[in-house]
Coordinates of C-alpha atoms in Angstrom, one line a residue:
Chain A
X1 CA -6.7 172.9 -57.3
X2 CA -6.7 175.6 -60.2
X3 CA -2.9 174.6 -60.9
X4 CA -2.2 171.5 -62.9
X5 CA -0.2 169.2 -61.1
X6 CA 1.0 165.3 -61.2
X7 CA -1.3 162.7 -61.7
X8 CA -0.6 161.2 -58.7
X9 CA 0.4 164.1 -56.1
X10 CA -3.4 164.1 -54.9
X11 CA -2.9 160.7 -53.3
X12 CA 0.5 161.5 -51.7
X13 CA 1.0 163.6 -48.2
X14 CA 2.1 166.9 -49.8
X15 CA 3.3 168.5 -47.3
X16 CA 6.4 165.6 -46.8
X17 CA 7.2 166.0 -50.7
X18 CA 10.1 165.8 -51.9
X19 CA 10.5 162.7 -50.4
X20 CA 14.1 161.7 -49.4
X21 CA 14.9 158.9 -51.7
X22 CA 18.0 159.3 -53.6
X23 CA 18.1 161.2 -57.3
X24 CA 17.3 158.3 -59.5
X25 CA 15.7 155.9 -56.9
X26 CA 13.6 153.4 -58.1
X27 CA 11.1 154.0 -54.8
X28 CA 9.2 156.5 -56.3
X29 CA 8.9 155.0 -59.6
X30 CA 7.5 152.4 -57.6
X31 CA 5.1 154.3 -55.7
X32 CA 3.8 156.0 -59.2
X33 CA 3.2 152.2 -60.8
X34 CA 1.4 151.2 -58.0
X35 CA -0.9 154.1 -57.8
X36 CA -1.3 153.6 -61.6
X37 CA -2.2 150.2 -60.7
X38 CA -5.0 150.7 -58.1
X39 CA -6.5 153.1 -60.1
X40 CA -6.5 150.4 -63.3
X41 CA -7.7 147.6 -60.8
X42 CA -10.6 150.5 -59.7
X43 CA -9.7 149.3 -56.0
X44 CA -11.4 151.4 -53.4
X45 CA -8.3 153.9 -52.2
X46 CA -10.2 154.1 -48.5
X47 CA -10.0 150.3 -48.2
X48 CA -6.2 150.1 -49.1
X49 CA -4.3 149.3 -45.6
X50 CA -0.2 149.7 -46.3
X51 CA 2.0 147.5 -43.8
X52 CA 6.3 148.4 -44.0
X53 CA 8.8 147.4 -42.2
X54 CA 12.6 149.5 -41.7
X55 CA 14.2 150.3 -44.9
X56 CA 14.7 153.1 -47.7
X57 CA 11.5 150.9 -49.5
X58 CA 9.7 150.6 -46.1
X59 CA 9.1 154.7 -46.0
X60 CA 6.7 154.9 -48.9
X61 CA 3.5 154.2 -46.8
X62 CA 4.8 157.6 -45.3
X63 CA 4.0 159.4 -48.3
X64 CA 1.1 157.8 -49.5
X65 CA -2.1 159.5 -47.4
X66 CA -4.3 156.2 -46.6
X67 CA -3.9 154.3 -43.5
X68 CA -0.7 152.7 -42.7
X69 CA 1.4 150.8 -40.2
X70 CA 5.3 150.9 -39.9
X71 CA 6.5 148.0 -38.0
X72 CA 9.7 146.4 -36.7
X73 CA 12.5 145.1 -39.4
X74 CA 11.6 141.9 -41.3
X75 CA 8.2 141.5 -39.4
X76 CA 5.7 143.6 -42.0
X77 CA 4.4 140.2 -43.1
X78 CA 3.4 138.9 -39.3
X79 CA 1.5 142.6 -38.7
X80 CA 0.0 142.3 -42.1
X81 CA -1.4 138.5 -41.1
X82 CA -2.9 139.9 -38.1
X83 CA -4.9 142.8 -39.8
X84 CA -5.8 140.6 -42.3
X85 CA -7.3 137.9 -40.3
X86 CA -8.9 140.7 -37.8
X87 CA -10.3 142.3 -40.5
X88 CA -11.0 140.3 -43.9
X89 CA -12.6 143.0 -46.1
X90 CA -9.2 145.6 -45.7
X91 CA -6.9 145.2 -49.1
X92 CA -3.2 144.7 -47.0
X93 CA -0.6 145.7 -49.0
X94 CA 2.9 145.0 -48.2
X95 CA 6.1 147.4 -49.3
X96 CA 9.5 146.0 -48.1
X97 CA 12.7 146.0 -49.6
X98 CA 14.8 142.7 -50.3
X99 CA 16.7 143.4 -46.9
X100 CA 13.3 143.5 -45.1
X101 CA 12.0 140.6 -47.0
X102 CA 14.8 138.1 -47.5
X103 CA 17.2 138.4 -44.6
X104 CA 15.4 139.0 -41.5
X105 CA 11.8 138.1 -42.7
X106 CA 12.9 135.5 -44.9
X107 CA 10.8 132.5 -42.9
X108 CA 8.0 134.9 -42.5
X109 CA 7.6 135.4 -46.4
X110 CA 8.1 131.6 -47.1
X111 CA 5.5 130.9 -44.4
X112 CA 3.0 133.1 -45.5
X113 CA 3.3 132.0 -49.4
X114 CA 2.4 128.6 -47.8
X115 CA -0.7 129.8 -45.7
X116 CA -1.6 131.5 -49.1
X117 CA -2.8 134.6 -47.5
X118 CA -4.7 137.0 -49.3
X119 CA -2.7 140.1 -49.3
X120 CA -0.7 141.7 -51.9
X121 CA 3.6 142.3 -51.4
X122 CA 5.3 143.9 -53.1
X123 CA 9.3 143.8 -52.6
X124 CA 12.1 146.3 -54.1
X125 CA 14.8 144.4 -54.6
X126 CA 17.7 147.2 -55.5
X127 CA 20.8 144.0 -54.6
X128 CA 22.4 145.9 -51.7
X129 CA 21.6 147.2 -48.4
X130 CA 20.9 151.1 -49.0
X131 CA 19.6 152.5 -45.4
X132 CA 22.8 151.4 -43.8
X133 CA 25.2 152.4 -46.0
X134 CA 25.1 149.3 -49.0
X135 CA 26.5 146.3 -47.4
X136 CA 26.4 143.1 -48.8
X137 CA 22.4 141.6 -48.7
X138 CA 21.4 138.0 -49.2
X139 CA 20.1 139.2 -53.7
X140 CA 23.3 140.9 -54.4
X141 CA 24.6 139.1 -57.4
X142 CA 27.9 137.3 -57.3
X143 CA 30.9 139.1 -57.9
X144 CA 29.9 142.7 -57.2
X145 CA 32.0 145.7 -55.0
X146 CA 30.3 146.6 -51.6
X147 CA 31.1 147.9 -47.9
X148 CA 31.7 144.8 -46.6
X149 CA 32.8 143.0 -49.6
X150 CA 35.5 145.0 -50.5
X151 CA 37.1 142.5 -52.4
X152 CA 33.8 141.3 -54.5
X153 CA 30.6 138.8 -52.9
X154 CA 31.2 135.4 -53.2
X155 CA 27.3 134.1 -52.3
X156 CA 25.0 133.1 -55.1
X157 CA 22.2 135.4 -54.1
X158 CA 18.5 134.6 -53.5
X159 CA 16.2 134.5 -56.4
X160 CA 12.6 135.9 -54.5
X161 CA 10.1 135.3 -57.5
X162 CA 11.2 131.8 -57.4
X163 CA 11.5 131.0 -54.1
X164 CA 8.1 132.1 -53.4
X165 CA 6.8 130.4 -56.5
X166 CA 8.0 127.1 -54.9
X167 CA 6.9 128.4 -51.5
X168 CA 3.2 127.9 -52.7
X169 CA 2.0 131.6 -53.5
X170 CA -0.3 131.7 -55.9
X171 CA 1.1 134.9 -57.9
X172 CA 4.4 135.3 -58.1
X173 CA 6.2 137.5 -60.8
X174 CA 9.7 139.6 -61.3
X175 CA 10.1 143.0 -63.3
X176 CA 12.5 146.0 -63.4
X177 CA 11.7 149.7 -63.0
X178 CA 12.7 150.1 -66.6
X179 CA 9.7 148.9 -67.9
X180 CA 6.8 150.6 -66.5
X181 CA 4.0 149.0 -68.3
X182 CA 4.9 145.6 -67.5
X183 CA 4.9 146.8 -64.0
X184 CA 1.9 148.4 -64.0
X185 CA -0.2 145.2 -65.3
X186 CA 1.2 142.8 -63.2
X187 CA 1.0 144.8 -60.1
X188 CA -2.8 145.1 -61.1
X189 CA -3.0 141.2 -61.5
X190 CA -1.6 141.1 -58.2
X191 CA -4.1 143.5 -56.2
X192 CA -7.1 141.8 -58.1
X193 CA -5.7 137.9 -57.5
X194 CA -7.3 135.9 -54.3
X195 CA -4.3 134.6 -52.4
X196 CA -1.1 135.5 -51.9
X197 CA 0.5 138.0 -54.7
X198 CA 4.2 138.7 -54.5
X199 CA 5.9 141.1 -57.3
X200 CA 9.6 141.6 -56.7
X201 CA 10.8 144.9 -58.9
X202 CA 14.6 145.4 -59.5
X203 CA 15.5 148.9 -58.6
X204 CA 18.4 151.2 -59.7
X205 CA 20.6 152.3 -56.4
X206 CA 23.0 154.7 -58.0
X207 CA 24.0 155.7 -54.5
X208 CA 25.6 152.8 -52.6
X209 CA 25.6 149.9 -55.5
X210 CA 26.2 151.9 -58.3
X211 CA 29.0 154.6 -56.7
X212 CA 31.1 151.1 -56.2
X213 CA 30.3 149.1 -59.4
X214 CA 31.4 151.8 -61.9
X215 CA 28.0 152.8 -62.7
X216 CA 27.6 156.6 -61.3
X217 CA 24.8 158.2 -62.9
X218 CA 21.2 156.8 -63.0
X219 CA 21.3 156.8 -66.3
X220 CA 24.4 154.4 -66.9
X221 CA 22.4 152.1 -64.0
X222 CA 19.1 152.0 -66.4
X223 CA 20.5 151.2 -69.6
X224 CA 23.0 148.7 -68.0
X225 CA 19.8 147.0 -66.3
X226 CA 17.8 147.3 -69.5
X227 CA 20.8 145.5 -71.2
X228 CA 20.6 142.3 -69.0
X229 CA 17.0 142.4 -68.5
X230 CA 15.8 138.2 -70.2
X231 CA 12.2 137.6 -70.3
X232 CA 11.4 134.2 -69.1
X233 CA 10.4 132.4 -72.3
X234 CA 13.8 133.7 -73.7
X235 CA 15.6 132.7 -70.5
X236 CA 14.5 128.5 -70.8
X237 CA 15.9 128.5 -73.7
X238 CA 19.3 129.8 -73.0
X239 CA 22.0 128.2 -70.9
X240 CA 23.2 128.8 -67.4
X241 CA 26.9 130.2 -69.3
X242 CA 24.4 132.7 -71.0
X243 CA 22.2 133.7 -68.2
X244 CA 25.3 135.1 -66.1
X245 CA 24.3 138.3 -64.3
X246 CA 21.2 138.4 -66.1
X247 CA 17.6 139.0 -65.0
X248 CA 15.3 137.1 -65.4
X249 CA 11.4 138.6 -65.6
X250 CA 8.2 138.0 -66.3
X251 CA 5.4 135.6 -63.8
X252 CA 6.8 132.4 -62.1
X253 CA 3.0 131.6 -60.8
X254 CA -0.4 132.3 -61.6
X255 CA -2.9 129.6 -59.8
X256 CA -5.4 129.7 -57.7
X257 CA -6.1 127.6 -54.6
X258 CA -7.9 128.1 -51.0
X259 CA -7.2 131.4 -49.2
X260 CA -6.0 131.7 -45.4
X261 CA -8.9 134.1 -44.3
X262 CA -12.0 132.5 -46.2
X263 CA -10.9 129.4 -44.3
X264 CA -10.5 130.6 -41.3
X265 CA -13.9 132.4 -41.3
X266 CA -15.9 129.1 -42.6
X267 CA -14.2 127.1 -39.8
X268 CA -15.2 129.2 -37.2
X269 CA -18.9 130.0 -38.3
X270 CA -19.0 125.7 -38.4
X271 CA -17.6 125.8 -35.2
X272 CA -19.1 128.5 -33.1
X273 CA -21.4 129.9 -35.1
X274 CA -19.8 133.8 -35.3
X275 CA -17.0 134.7 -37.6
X276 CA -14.7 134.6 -34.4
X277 CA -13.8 131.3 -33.2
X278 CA -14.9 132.2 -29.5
X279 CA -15.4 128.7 -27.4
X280 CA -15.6 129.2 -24.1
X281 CA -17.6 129.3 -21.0
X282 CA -18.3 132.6 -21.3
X283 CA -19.4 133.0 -24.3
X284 CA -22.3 135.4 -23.7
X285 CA -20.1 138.2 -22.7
X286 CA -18.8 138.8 -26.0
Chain B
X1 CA 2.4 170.6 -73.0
X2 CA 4.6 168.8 -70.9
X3 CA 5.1 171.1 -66.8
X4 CA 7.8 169.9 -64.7
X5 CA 8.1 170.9 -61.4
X6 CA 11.2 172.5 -60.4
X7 CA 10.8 171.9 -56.6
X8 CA 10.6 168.3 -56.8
X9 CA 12.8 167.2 -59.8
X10 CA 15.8 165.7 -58.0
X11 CA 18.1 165.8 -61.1
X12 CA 18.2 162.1 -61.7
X13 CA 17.8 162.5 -66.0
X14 CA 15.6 159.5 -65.8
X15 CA 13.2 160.9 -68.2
X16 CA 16.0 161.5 -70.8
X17 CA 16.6 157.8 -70.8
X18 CA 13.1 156.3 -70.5
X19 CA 11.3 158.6 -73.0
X20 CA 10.9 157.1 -76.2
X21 CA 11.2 160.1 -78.5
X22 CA 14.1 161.5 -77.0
X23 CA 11.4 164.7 -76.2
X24 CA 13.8 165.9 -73.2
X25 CA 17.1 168.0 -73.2
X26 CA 19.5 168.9 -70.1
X27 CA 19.7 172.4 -69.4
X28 CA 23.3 173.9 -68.8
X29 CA 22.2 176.6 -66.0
X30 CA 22.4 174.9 -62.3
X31 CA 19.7 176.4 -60.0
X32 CA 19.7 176.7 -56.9
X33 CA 19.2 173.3 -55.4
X34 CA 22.4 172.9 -57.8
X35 CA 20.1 170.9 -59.8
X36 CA 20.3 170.5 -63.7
X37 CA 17.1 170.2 -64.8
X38 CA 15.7 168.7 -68.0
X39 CA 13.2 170.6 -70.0
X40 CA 11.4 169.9 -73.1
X41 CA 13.2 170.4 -76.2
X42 CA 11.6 168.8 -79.0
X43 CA 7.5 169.0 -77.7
X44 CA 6.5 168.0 -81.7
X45 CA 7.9 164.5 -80.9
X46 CA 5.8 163.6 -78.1
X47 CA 3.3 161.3 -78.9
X48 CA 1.6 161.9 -75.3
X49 CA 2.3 157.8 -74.1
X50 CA 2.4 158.7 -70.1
X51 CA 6.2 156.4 -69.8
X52 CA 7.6 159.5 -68.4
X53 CA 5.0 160.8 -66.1
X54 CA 4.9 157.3 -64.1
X55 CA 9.1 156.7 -64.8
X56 CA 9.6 160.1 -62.7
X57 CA 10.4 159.2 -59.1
X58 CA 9.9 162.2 -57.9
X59 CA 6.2 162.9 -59.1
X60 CA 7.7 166.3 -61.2
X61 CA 6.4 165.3 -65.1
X62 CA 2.8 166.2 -65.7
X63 CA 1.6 165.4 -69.4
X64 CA -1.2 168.0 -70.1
X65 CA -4.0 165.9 -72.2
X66 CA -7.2 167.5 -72.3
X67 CA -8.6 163.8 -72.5
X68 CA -7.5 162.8 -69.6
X69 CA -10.0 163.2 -66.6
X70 CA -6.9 164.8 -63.8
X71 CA -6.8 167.3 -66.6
X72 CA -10.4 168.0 -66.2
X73 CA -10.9 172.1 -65.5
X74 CA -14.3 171.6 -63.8
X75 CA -13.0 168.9 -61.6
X76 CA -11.7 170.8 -58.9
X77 CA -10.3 168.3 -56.3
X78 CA -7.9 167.1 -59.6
X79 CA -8.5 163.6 -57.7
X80 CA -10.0 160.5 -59.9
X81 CA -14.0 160.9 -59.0
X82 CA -14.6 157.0 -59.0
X83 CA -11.9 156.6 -56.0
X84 CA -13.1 159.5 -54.0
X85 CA -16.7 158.1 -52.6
X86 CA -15.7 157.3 -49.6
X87 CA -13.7 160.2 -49.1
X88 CA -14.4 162.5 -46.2

C-alpha cells in the first residue's frame, strides 16, 4: 500500500468498512484496543480463533479478517469450549455484549469461570439492549429511562467483573472506553494469562441509552462516564451513599490455578494413552 | 501530520474529547454524508501519544511518525512484519 493508512485497517476486512456501529460506539474503539493489544502481547494473528454470539458487539469478528464463528444468542461461550477442547493450541477469543453474556448466557459464563477454561472474553457492557431497540438489560443501572422502562428501572443491575471474580476465573477486570491505555494493558494481561480471562469494558451508547437519559451527543456520554469512573482502591474506601451510579474499574482477580484443557489432555493420555480419551472396543479404527 | 479519512469518520467528535492537547477543531462545512468532520487545527500541540488513533471507532485517525514501523515506506504490505509469518 503506497497510501498511508490506519494502523489497524490491514487486519480488518476492508471491503465491509465503514462498519455499521453507531457514530460514537464504543465497538470499534474496542476492536482498535484489542488489536493494539495482540500486537503488544506479540500473539500469533493466524492462531487467533474469534467466537460471537447475536448483538451490535457480537458483529466485530465480522470485520476483523482471521477465522471466526458467529453462533446462536448467549451460547458463544459453549462453541468456544468445544473449539477449545478440540483444538488446545488455537487462542479463543470471545466478543459478546452484556445482553449476550449476562441474560441469556449468564449460567454459561458462571460455568465456564468455574471450569477455568483457557480462553480469553471479552464483554461490552454499554447498560442497555442496543440491537433491539434499548430495552431494559439485566447491567442497566438503577433508575435510568428505557423502552420498556418508561418510567425508570427499578433492578439493581449485575456487576460482571465481580460475579465472575467469585465465579472462580482467574482474571477478571473492569474498564471504560475512555481510558484507552488501561484497556490496552489489561486486555494484554488477559490474552497472555493461562485460564480463564474476562474484561468487561463500559461502552458509550449514545443511540438508544443516551437519546433517553439526556445525554445526546457522544461527547456529553464520555465526559459524563469519565466523571463517575472510581478506580478500585479509591472505591473501598468510600461508602455505598458515595459509590451511587458510579463505576467501579480496575482487576477484581489475578490468580492462577489448573486449566480445563491441560487437564483434560493429561487425563486422557493416563487413560488411553492418546490425547483423545477414546476407550472402546474399537479402538484400532481410529 | 495527523490524515483522517473522510469516508470512514462517522462524525462522533470523539477525538475532540479524548485528545489531550485539544489538537482537533470542528469544521462548519457539512459534506456530503452530512457529516461534520474534525480536522486538525492546532498540529504544534501534538505531542504524537497515539490516544486518538486507538479512541477512533471508526479506524479514520492515522498519526504519521516516521518511527513507527506501519509508517515504514519500504514496508509495502503496511502490516506488522513479526505477525505476518504465517500469512499466506
Amino acid at each position: 500500500m503506497s497510501e498511508k493508512t490506519n494502523r489497524f485497517l490491514p487486519y480488518m476486512r476492508q471491503d465491509r468498512l465503514p462498519h455499521i456501529f453507531c457514530p460514537g460506539c464504543g465497538n470499534g474503539a474496542v476492536m482498535n484496543a484489542f488489536l493494539e493489544a495482540m500486537e503488544k502481547a506479540e500473539m500469533d494473528f493466524d492462531n487467533i480463533a474469534m467466537v460471537s454470539g447475536i448483538g451490535c458487539s457480537s458483529r466485530i469478528p465480522g470485520y476483523i479478517n482471521c477465522d471466526s464463528l458467529h453462533t446462536t444468542h448467549g451460547r458463544a461461550l459453549t462453541f468456544a469450549t468445544g473449539l477449545k477442547i478440540a483444538n488446545k493450541d488455537l487462542d479463543v477469543v470471545v466478543f459478546s455484549g452484556d445482553g449476550d453474556a449476562a441474560s441469556i448466557g449468564g449460567n454459561h459464563l458462571i460455568h465456564a469461570a468455574r471450569r477455568n477454561l483457557n480462553i480469553t472474553m471479552i464483554c461490552i457492557n454499554n447498560n442497555i439492549y442496543g440491537m433491539t431497540g434499548g430495552q431494559v438489560s439485566p447491567t442497566s443501572p438503577k433508575g435510568i429511562v428505557a423502552t420498556t422502562a418508561p418510567y425508570g428501572n427499578y433492578d439493581t443491575p449485575f456487576k460482571l467483573a465481580e460475579l465472575v471474580a467469585g465465579a472462580g476465573a482467574s482474571y477478571s477486570a473492569r474498564w471504560t472506553t475512555v481510558e484507552m491505555e488501561n484497556l490496552v494493558l489489561s486486555i494484554k494481561t488477559a490474552l497472555k494469562n493461562p485460564g480463564f480471562s474476562f474484561v468487561e469494558v463500559v461502552t458509550l451508547c449514545p443511540t438508544y441509552f443516551g437519546r433517553k437519559n439526556n445525554l445526546k451527543t457522544p461527547t456529553a456520554m464520555a465526559a459524563v462516564m469519565k466523571a463517575n469512573t472510581v478506580f478500585k482502591s479509591a472505591a473501598e474506601r468510600m461508602s455505598e451513599k458515595e459509590l451511587k451510579d458510579k463505576i467501579v474499574v480496575g482487576e477484581f482477580a489475578n490468580k492462577q490455578r489448573d486449566e480445563l484443557s491441560e487437564v483434560l489432555e493429561k487425563f486422557s493420555i493416563e487413560n488411553s494413552g492418546g490425547k483423545t480419551a477414546v476407550n472402546s472396543a474399537y479402538e484400532t479404527e481410529f | 501530520m495527523i490524515i483522517i479519512n473522510e469516508d470512514l469518520c462517522k462524525g462522533c467528535h470523539l477525538c475532540l474529547f479524548m485528545c489531550y492537547k485539544n489538537v482537533y477543531a470542528i469544521s462548519s462545512e457539512i459534506n456530503k454524508k452530512g457529516v461534520q468532520l474534525p480536522f486538525v487545527k492546532f498540529e504544534e500541540r501534538c505531542t504524537k501519544c497515539g490516544t486518538c488513533e486507538v479512541a477512533c471507532p471508526d479506524q479514520a485517525i492515522t498519526v504519521d511518525l516516521p518511527d513507527n514501523w506501519w509508517m515504514d515506506k519500504d514496508n509495502d504490505i503496511n502490516f506488522n512484519p513479526h505477525f505476518a509469518k504465517g500469512r499466506k
